[in-house]
Amino acid sequence: GAVVSQHPSWVICKSGTSVKIECRSLDFQATTMFWYRQFPKQSLMLMATSNEGSKATYEQGVEKDKFLINHASLTLSTLTVTSAHPEDSSFYICSARGYRAGRNTEAFFGQGTRLTVV
Amino acid sequence: AQSVAQPEDQVNVAEGNPLTVKCTYSVSGNPYLFWYVQYPNRGLQFLLKYITGDNLVKGSYGFEAEFNKSQTSFHLKKPSALVSDSALYFCAVRDTSGNTPLVFGKGTRLSVIA
């Protein structure tokens, strides 16, 4: 399957600082990226969908000014958690879909990022 | 709207026994159905998917799933469980129109006991 690389795999930051999470598609063109959040022992909740070169579409209840998503190229999307607070601590997972060898791909997932805000 | 139900929070099975993890779905059109596995602090690993064709889909690590349209189910099965199969399993669905995201079930934790 295609490879999606997410970095960092874990990060600890102080309350009030910002954290950037990167999601890269290594061997295909990711026209669409999805960002999910997962609380302990719960399912993945979609935060936003971004298409390359366009503004992200946020799910209801997700603050777009707090969770900044950039998808400026076909291989990279970033999620920036601004002015992080302890309640933002969670596991964030990106997913990418697009084209490889002229064919549509299904969604492939990054390894996830464990964010802890202290 | 699409939705997925995984009725069991936890499934326990003895090593070597067959396992089943249940999933039912709701989607307005034809569904694309998926199973993923997640190990602690890791992303999701793809197991298998149903798009069209044979109702019995074979996937990675000896897993298979059967699409049942009349019961709107897509149960995950394996003939003989391994301790290493212990993990969190997610069923997901999306419809066939456009670039829609996957909608996940709440997950089922599988414990295989030696």
PDB file of C-alpha atoms in Angstrom:
ATOM      1  CA  GLY A   1       0.000   0.000   0.000  1.00  0.00           C
ATOM      2  CA  ALA A   2       0.878   3.634  -0.257  1.00  0.00           C
ATOM      3  CA  VAL A   3       2.882   5.318   2.467  1.00  0.00           C
ATOM      4  CA  VAL A   4       1.790   8.240   4.590  1.00  0.00           C
ATOM      5  CA  SER A   5       4.327   9.602   7.028  1.00  0.00           C
ATOM      6  CA  GLN A   6       3.239  11.661  10.023  1.00  0.00           C
ATOM      7  CA  HIS A   7       5.661  13.609  12.162  1.00  0.00           C
ATOM      8  CA  PRO A   8       6.280  13.921  15.042  1.00  0.00           C
ATOM      9  CA  SER A   9       5.022  10.674  16.532  1.00  0.00           C
ATOM     10  CA  TRP A  10       4.781  12.301  19.928  1.00  0.00           C
ATOM     11  CA  VAL A  11       5.213  15.805  21.320  1.00  0.00           C
ATOM     12  CA  ILE A  12       4.980  17.434  24.715  1.00  0.00           C
ATOM     13  CA  CYS A  13       4.437  21.173  24.817  1.00  0.00           C
ATOM     14  CA  LYS A  14       3.689  23.865  27.343  1.00  0.00           C
ATOM     15  CA  SER A  15       0.234  25.355  27.617  1.00  0.00           C
ATOM     16  CA  GLY A  16      -0.108  28.403  25.377  1.00  0.00           C
ATOM     17  CA  THR A  17       2.405  27.331  22.769  1.00  0.00           C
ATOM     18  CA  SER A  18       1.673  26.122  19.246  1.00  0.00           C
ATOM     19  CA  VAL A  19       2.470  22.736  17.780  1.00  0.00           C
ATOM     20  CA  LYS A  20       2.722  21.767  14.115  1.00  0.00           C
ATOM     21  CA  ILE A  21       2.067  18.240  12.903  1.00  0.00           C
ATOM     22  CA  GLU A  22       3.124  17.224   9.406  1.00  0.00           C
ATOM     23  CA  CYS A  23       1.542  14.623   7.175  1.00  0.00           C
ATOM     24  CA  ARG A  24       3.342  13.570   4.009  1.00  0.00           C
ATOM     25  CA  SER A  25       2.351  11.214   1.222  1.00  0.00           C
ATOM     26  CA  LEU A  26       5.590   9.563   0.147  1.00  0.00           C
ATOM     27  CA  ASP A  27       4.653   7.740  -3.029  1.00  0.00           C
ATOM     28  CA  PHE A  28       1.430   9.215  -4.328  1.00  0.00           C
ATOM     29  CA  GLN A  29      -0.250  12.539  -4.925  1.00  0.00           C
ATOM     30  CA  ALA A  30      -2.530  13.309  -2.025  1.00  0.00           C
ATOM     31  CA  THR A  31      -5.309  15.460  -3.406  1.00  0.00           C
ATOM     32  CA  THR A  32      -7.321  15.127  -0.220  1.00  0.00           C
ATOM     33  CA  MET A  33      -6.167  14.944   3.376  1.00  0.00           C
ATOM     34  CA  PHE A  34      -8.306  14.164   6.388  1.00  0.00           C
ATOM     35  CA  TRP A  35      -7.389  15.010   9.966  1.00  0.00           C
ATOM     36  CA  TYR A  36      -8.812  12.924  12.795  1.00  0.00           C
ATOM     37  CA  ARG A  37      -8.644  13.153  16.551  1.00  0.00           C
ATOM     38  CA  GLN A  38      -8.865  10.157  18.825  1.00  0.00           C
ATOM     39  CA  PHE A  39      -9.531  10.274  22.555  1.00  0.00           C
ATOM     40  CA  PRO A  40      -8.512   7.345  24.754  1.00  0.00           C
ATOM     41  CA  LYS A  41     -10.569   4.234  24.104  1.00  0.00           C
ATOM     42  CA  GLN A  42     -12.715   6.077  21.582  1.00  0.00           C
ATOM     43  CA  SER A  43     -13.097   6.102  17.847  1.00  0.00           C
ATOM     44  CA  LEU A  44     -11.606   8.490  15.349  1.00  0.00           C
ATOM     45  CA  MET A  45     -13.494  11.747  15.025  1.00  0.00           C
ATOM     46  CA  LEU A  46     -13.069  13.651  11.779  1.00  0.00           C
ATOM     47  CA  MET A  47     -11.841  17.187  12.382  1.00  0.00           C
ATOM     48  CA  ALA A  48     -11.457  18.538   8.881  1.00  0.00           C
ATOM     49  CA  THR A  49     -11.035  17.712   5.220  1.00  0.00           C
ATOM     50  CA  SER A  50      -8.598  19.570   3.014  1.00  0.00           C
ATOM     51  CA  ASN A  51      -8.169  19.507  -0.720  1.00  0.00           C
ATOM     52  CA  GLU A  52      -4.841  20.572  -2.173  1.00  0.00           C
ATOM     53  CA  GLY A  53      -4.752  24.290  -2.770  1.00  0.00           C
ATOM     54  CA  SER A  54      -8.074  24.968  -1.062  1.00  0.00           C
ATOM     55  CA  LYS A  55      -9.174  25.973   2.397  1.00  0.00           C
ATOM     56  CA  ALA A  56     -10.009  23.136   4.718  1.00  0.00           C
ATOM     57  CA  THR A  57     -13.584  22.208   5.527  1.00  0.00           C
ATOM     58  CA  TYR A  58     -14.041  21.814   9.258  1.00  0.00           C
ATOM     59  CA  GLU A  59     -16.519  19.568  10.994  1.00  0.00           C
ATOM     60  CA  GLN A  60     -19.078  21.097  13.292  1.00  0.00           C
ATOM     61  CA  GLY A  61     -17.617  21.977  16.646  1.00  0.00           C
ATOM     62  CA  VAL A  62     -14.000  22.133  15.474  1.00  0.00           C
ATOM     63  CA  GLU A  63     -12.464  25.587  15.868  1.00  0.00           C
ATOM     64  CA  LYS A  64     -10.785  26.525  12.612  1.00  0.00           C
ATOM     65  CA  ASP A  65      -8.754  29.299  14.255  1.00  0.00           C
ATOM     66  CA  LYS A  66      -7.386  26.872  16.786  1.00  0.00           C
ATOM     67  CA  PHE A  67      -6.647  23.977  14.456  1.00  0.00           C
ATOM     68  CA  LEU A  68      -5.000  25.508  11.406  1.00  0.00           C
ATOM     69  CA  ILE A  69      -4.748  23.221   8.421  1.00  0.00           C
ATOM     70  CA  ASN A  70      -2.570  23.887   5.407  1.00  0.00           C
ATOM     71  CA  HIS A  71      -2.507  21.701   2.307  1.00  0.00           C
ATOM     72  CA  ALA A  72      -0.366  23.671  -0.086  1.00  0.00           C
ATOM     73  CA  SER A  73       1.113  20.787  -2.045  1.00  0.00           C
ATOM     74  CA  LEU A  74       0.144  17.331  -3.253  1.00  0.00           C
ATOM     75  CA  THR A  75       2.463  15.682  -0.765  1.00  0.00           C
ATOM     76  CA  LEU A  76       2.185  17.706   2.414  1.00  0.00           C
ATOM     77  CA  SER A  77      -0.516  18.825   4.812  1.00  0.00           C
ATOM     78  CA  THR A  78       0.066  20.370   8.212  1.00  0.00           C
ATOM     79  CA  LEU A  79      -2.097  20.723  11.287  1.00  0.00           C
ATOM     80  CA  THR A  80      -1.105  23.458  13.725  1.00  0.00           C
ATOM     81  CA  VAL A  81      -2.638  23.436  17.164  1.00  0.00           C
ATOM     82  CA  THR A  82      -2.447  27.074  18.234  1.00  0.00           C
ATOM     83  CA  SER A  83      -2.281  28.212  21.854  1.00  0.00           C
ATOM     84  CA  ALA A  84      -2.542  24.640  23.015  1.00  0.00           C
ATOM     85  CA  HIS A  85      -4.245  23.785  26.283  1.00  0.00           C
ATOM     86  CA  PRO A  86      -4.310  20.543  28.268  1.00  0.00           C
ATOM     87  CA  GLU A  87      -7.725  19.655  26.841  1.00  0.00           C
ATOM     88  CA  ASP A  88      -6.127  19.558  23.389  1.00  0.00           C
ATOM     89  CA  SER A  89      -4.051  16.593  24.499  1.00  0.00           C
ATOM     90  CA  SER A  90      -5.034  13.750  22.244  1.00  0.00           C
ATOM     91  CA  PHE A  91      -3.933  11.407  19.482  1.00  0.00           C
ATOM     92  CA  TYR A  92      -4.100  13.072  16.074  1.00  0.00           C
ATOM     93  CA  ILE A  93      -4.119  10.993  12.901  1.00  0.00           C
ATOM     94  CA  CYS A  94      -3.929  12.130   9.306  1.00  0.00           C
ATOM     95  CA  SER A  95      -5.224  10.273   6.288  1.00  0.00           C
ATOM     96  CA  ALA A  96      -4.553  10.904   2.624  1.00  0.00           C
ATOM     97  CA  ARG A  97      -6.220   9.940  -0.629  1.00  0.00           C
ATOM     98  CA  GLY A  98      -5.291  10.798  -4.169  1.00  0.00           C
ATOM     99  CA  TYR A  99      -3.678   9.371  -7.260  1.00  0.00           C
ATOM    100  CA  ARG A 100      -0.936   6.881  -7.907  1.00  0.00           C
ATOM    101  CA  ALA A 101       0.006   5.585 -11.329  1.00  0.00           C
ATOM    102  CA  GLY A 102      -3.038   7.267 -12.786  1.00  0.00           C
ATOM    103  CA  ARG A 103      -5.511   5.575 -10.467  1.00  0.00           C
ATOM    104  CA  ASN A 104      -7.424   6.772  -7.458  1.00  0.00           C
ATOM    105  CA  THR A 105      -6.209   5.496  -4.121  1.00  0.00           C
ATOM    106  CA  GLU A 106      -8.191   4.726  -1.047  1.00  0.00           C
ATOM    107  CA  ALA A 107      -7.321   6.417   2.212  1.00  0.00           C
ATOM    108  CA  PHE A 108      -3.986   5.663   3.830  1.00  0.00           C
ATOM    109  CA  PHE A 109      -3.214   6.645   7.390  1.00  0.00           C
ATOM    110  CA  GLY A 110      -0.249   8.183   9.103  1.00  0.00           C
ATOM    111  CA  GLN A 111       1.226   6.702  12.246  1.00  0.00           C
ATOM    112  CA  GLY A 112      -0.462   9.262  14.457  1.00  0.00           C
ATOM    113  CA  THR A 113       0.856  11.971  16.791  1.00  0.00           C
ATOM    114  CA  ARG A 114       0.428  11.814  20.547  1.00  0.00           C
ATOM    115  CA  LEU A 115       0.137  15.412  21.778  1.00  0.00           C
ATOM    116  CA  THR A 116       0.463  16.120  25.467  1.00  0.00           C
ATOM    117  CA  VAL A 117      -0.006  19.687  26.669  1.00  0.00           C
ATOM    118  CA  VAL A 118       1.311  20.392  30.149  1.00  0.00           C
TER     119      VAL A 118
ATOM    120  CA  ALA B   1     -25.811  10.234   6.654  1.00  0.00           C
ATOM    121  CA  GLN B   2     -23.466   7.330   7.009  1.00  0.00           C
ATOM    122  CA  SER B   3     -22.919   5.447  10.241  1.00  0.00           C
ATOM    123  CA  VAL B   4     -21.238   2.340  11.521  1.00  0.00           C
ATOM    124  CA  ALA B   5     -22.104   0.285  14.576  1.00  0.00           C
ATOM    125  CA  GLN B   6     -19.748  -2.052  16.329  1.00  0.00           C
ATOM    126  CA  PRO B   7     -21.939  -3.532  19.040  1.00  0.00           C
ATOM    127  CA  GLU B   8     -19.156  -5.105  21.079  1.00  0.00           C
ATOM    128  CA  ASP B   9     -16.657  -3.030  23.040  1.00  0.00           C
ATOM    129  CA  GLN B  10     -14.593  -6.122  23.804  1.00  0.00           C
ATOM    130  CA  VAL B  11     -14.231  -9.579  22.298  1.00  0.00           C
ATOM    131  CA  ASN B  12     -12.280 -12.301  24.081  1.00  0.00           C
ATOM    132  CA  VAL B  13     -11.247 -15.478  22.322  1.00  0.00           C
ATOM    133  CA  ALA B  14      -8.852 -18.314  23.052  1.00  0.00           C
ATOM    134  CA  GLU B  15      -5.836 -18.729  20.822  1.00  0.00           C
ATOM    135  CA  GLY B  16      -6.567 -21.108  17.986  1.00  0.00           C
ATOM    136  CA  ASN B  17     -10.305 -20.532  18.093  1.00  0.00           C
ATOM    137  CA  PRO B  18     -12.198 -18.697  15.371  1.00  0.00           C
ATOM    138  CA  LEU B  19     -12.953 -15.045  15.963  1.00  0.00           C
ATOM    139  CA  THR B  20     -15.694 -12.711  14.774  1.00  0.00           C
ATOM    140  CA  VAL B  21     -15.851  -8.947  15.228  1.00  0.00           C
ATOM    141  CA  LYS B  22     -19.232  -7.541  14.299  1.00  0.00           C
ATOM    142  CA  CYS B  23     -20.049  -4.486  12.229  1.00  0.00           C
ATOM    143  CA  THR B  24     -23.257  -3.113  10.773  1.00  0.00           C
ATOM    144  CA  TYR B  25     -23.542  -0.035   8.636  1.00  0.00           C
ATOM    145  CA  SER B  26     -25.957   2.521   7.312  1.00  0.00           C
ATOM    146  CA  VAL B  27     -25.378   4.415   4.080  1.00  0.00           C
ATOM    147  CA  SER B  28     -27.704   6.009   1.565  1.00  0.00           C
ATOM    148  CA  GLY B  29     -26.129   4.541  -1.546  1.00  0.00           C
ATOM    149  CA  ASN B  30     -23.783   1.671  -2.216  1.00  0.00           C
ATOM    150  CA  PRO B  31     -21.207   1.312   0.512  1.00  0.00           C
ATOM    151  CA  TYR B  32     -17.476   1.037   0.497  1.00  0.00           C
ATOM    152  CA  LEU B  33     -16.595  -0.911   3.653  1.00  0.00           C
ATOM    153  CA  PHE B  34     -13.267  -1.211   5.420  1.00  0.00           C
ATOM    154  CA  TRP B  35     -11.620  -2.855   8.383  1.00  0.00           C
ATOM    155  CA  TYR B  36      -8.580  -1.361  10.098  1.00  0.00           C
ATOM    156  CA  VAL B  37      -6.499  -2.516  13.052  1.00  0.00           C
ATOM    157  CA  GLN B  38      -4.780  -0.250  15.542  1.00  0.00           C
ATOM    158  CA  TYR B  39      -2.009  -1.171  17.942  1.00  0.00           C
ATOM    159  CA  PRO B  40      -1.289   1.043  20.994  1.00  0.00           C
ATOM    160  CA  ASN B  41      -0.102   4.549  20.084  1.00  0.00           C
ATOM    161  CA  ARG B  42      -0.009   3.666  16.407  1.00  0.00           C
ATOM    162  CA  GLY B  43      -1.944   4.719  13.362  1.00  0.00           C
ATOM    163  CA  LEU B  44      -4.420   2.537  11.560  1.00  0.00           C
ATOM    164  CA  GLN B  45      -3.352  -0.403   9.480  1.00  0.00           C
ATOM    165  CA  PHE B  46      -5.541  -1.441   6.585  1.00  0.00           C
ATOM    166  CA  LEU B  47      -6.857  -5.010   6.730  1.00  0.00           C
ATOM    167  CA  LEU B  48      -9.363  -5.300   3.918  1.00  0.00           C
ATOM    168  CA  LYS B  49     -12.096  -3.573   1.995  1.00  0.00           C
ATOM    169  CA  TYR B  50     -15.270  -4.323   0.098  1.00  0.00           C
ATOM    170  CA  ILE B  51     -15.994  -2.253  -2.977  1.00  0.00           C
ATOM    171  CA  THR B  52     -17.900  -4.596  -5.250  1.00  0.00           C
ATOM    172  CA  GLY B  53     -17.838  -8.184  -6.406  1.00  0.00           C
ATOM    173  CA  ASP B  54     -17.600 -11.235  -4.171  1.00  0.00           C
ATOM    174  CA  ASN B  55     -19.244 -10.824  -0.825  1.00  0.00           C
ATOM    175  CA  LEU B  56     -16.391 -12.635   0.916  1.00  0.00           C
ATOM    176  CA  VAL B  57     -13.331 -10.444   1.040  1.00  0.00           C
ATOM    177  CA  LYS B  58      -9.932 -11.774   2.057  1.00  0.00           C
ATOM    178  CA  GLY B  59      -7.402  -9.434   3.602  1.00  0.00           C
ATOM    179  CA  SER B  60      -4.142  -9.207   5.472  1.00  0.00           C
ATOM    180  CA  TYR B  61      -2.927 -11.563   8.220  1.00  0.00           C
ATOM    181  CA  GLY B  62      -5.541 -14.217   7.447  1.00  0.00           C
ATOM    182  CA  PHE B  63      -8.537 -11.983   8.110  1.00  0.00           C
ATOM    183  CA  GLU B  64     -11.654 -12.018   5.992  1.00  0.00           C
ATOM    184  CA  ALA B  65     -15.013 -10.289   6.047  1.00  0.00           C
ATOM    185  CA  GLU B  66     -18.380 -11.058   4.560  1.00  0.00           C
ATOM    186  CA  PHE B  67     -20.559  -8.362   3.073  1.00  0.00           C
ATOM    187  CA  ASN B  68     -24.236  -9.056   3.704  1.00  0.00           C
ATOM    188  CA  LYS B  69     -26.419  -6.496   2.009  1.00  0.00           C
ATOM    189  CA  SER B  70     -29.724  -7.706   3.430  1.00  0.00           C
ATOM    190  CA  GLN B  71     -28.412  -7.520   6.979  1.00  0.00           C
ATOM    191  CA  THR B  72     -26.242  -4.447   6.271  1.00  0.00           C
ATOM    192  CA  SER B  73     -23.371  -6.208   7.972  1.00  0.00           C
ATOM    193  CA  PHE B  74     -19.668  -6.591   7.333  1.00  0.00           C
ATOM    194  CA  HIS B  75     -18.361  -8.861  10.097  1.00  0.00           C
ATOM    195  CA  LEU B  76     -14.638  -9.483  10.391  1.00  0.00           C
ATOM    196  CA  LYS B  77     -13.557 -13.100  10.826  1.00  0.00           C
ATOM    197  CA  LYS B  78     -10.471 -15.241  11.214  1.00  0.00           C
ATOM    198  CA  PRO B  79     -10.499 -19.049  11.395  1.00  0.00           C
ATOM    199  CA  SER B  80      -7.778 -19.352  14.021  1.00  0.00           C
ATOM    200  CA  ALA B  81      -6.874 -16.461  16.329  1.00  0.00           C
ATOM    201  CA  LEU B  82      -3.320 -15.601  17.372  1.00  0.00           C
ATOM    202  CA  VAL B  83      -2.234 -13.785  20.516  1.00  0.00           C
ATOM    203  CA  SER B  84      -0.641 -11.197  18.238  1.00  0.00           C
ATOM    204  CA  ASP B  85      -4.093 -10.392  16.823  1.00  0.00           C
ATOM    205  CA  SER B  86      -4.930  -8.651  20.107  1.00  0.00           C
ATOM    206  CA  ALA B  87      -5.591  -5.029  19.165  1.00  0.00           C
ATOM    207  CA  LEU B  88      -8.311  -2.470  18.520  1.00  0.00           C
ATOM    208  CA  TYR B  89     -10.342  -3.061  15.370  1.00  0.00           C
ATOM    209  CA  PHE B  90     -12.305  -0.408  13.508  1.00  0.00           C
ATOM    210  CA  CYS B  91     -14.968  -0.862  10.874  1.00  0.00           C
ATOM    211  CA  ALA B  92     -15.455   2.080   8.520  1.00  0.00           C
ATOM    212  CA  VAL B  93     -17.747   3.052   5.691  1.00  0.00           C
ATOM    213  CA  ARG B  94     -17.983   5.680   3.059  1.00  0.00           C
ATOM    214  CA  ASP B  95     -20.399   6.067   0.214  1.00  0.00           C
ATOM    215  CA  THR B  96     -19.328   5.811  -3.370  1.00  0.00           C
ATOM    216  CA  SER B  97     -20.028   9.400  -4.325  1.00  0.00           C
ATOM    217  CA  GLY B  98     -17.320  11.996  -4.387  1.00  0.00           C
ATOM    218  CA  ASN B  99     -14.365  12.410  -2.116  1.00  0.00           C
ATOM    219  CA  THR B 100     -16.058  11.650   1.169  1.00  0.00           C
ATOM    220  CA  PRO B 101     -14.202  10.768   4.353  1.00  0.00           C
ATOM    221  CA  LEU B 102     -14.406   7.461   6.137  1.00  0.00           C
ATOM    222  CA  VAL B 103     -16.849   7.202   9.005  1.00  0.00           C
ATOM    223  CA  PHE B 104     -15.617   4.913  11.750  1.00  0.00           C
ATOM    224  CA  GLY B 105     -17.296   2.693  14.272  1.00  0.00           C
ATOM    225  CA  LYS B 106     -16.330   3.101  17.915  1.00  0.00           C
ATOM    226  CA  GLY B 107     -13.932   0.193  17.741  1.00  0.00           C
ATOM    227  CA  THR B 108     -13.814  -3.279  19.257  1.00  0.00           C
ATOM    228  CA  ARG B 109     -10.954  -4.412  21.431  1.00  0.00           C
ATOM    229  CA  LEU B 110      -9.948  -7.978  20.654  1.00  0.00           C
ATOM    230  CA  SER B 111      -8.094  -9.972  23.287  1.00  0.00           C
ATOM    231  CA  VAL B 112      -6.725 -13.345  22.288  1.00  0.00           C
ATOM    232  CA  ILE B 113      -5.806 -15.429  25.292  1.00  0.00           C
ATOM    233  CA  ALA B 114      -3.089 -18.051  25.130  1.00  0.00           C
TER     234      ALA B 114
END
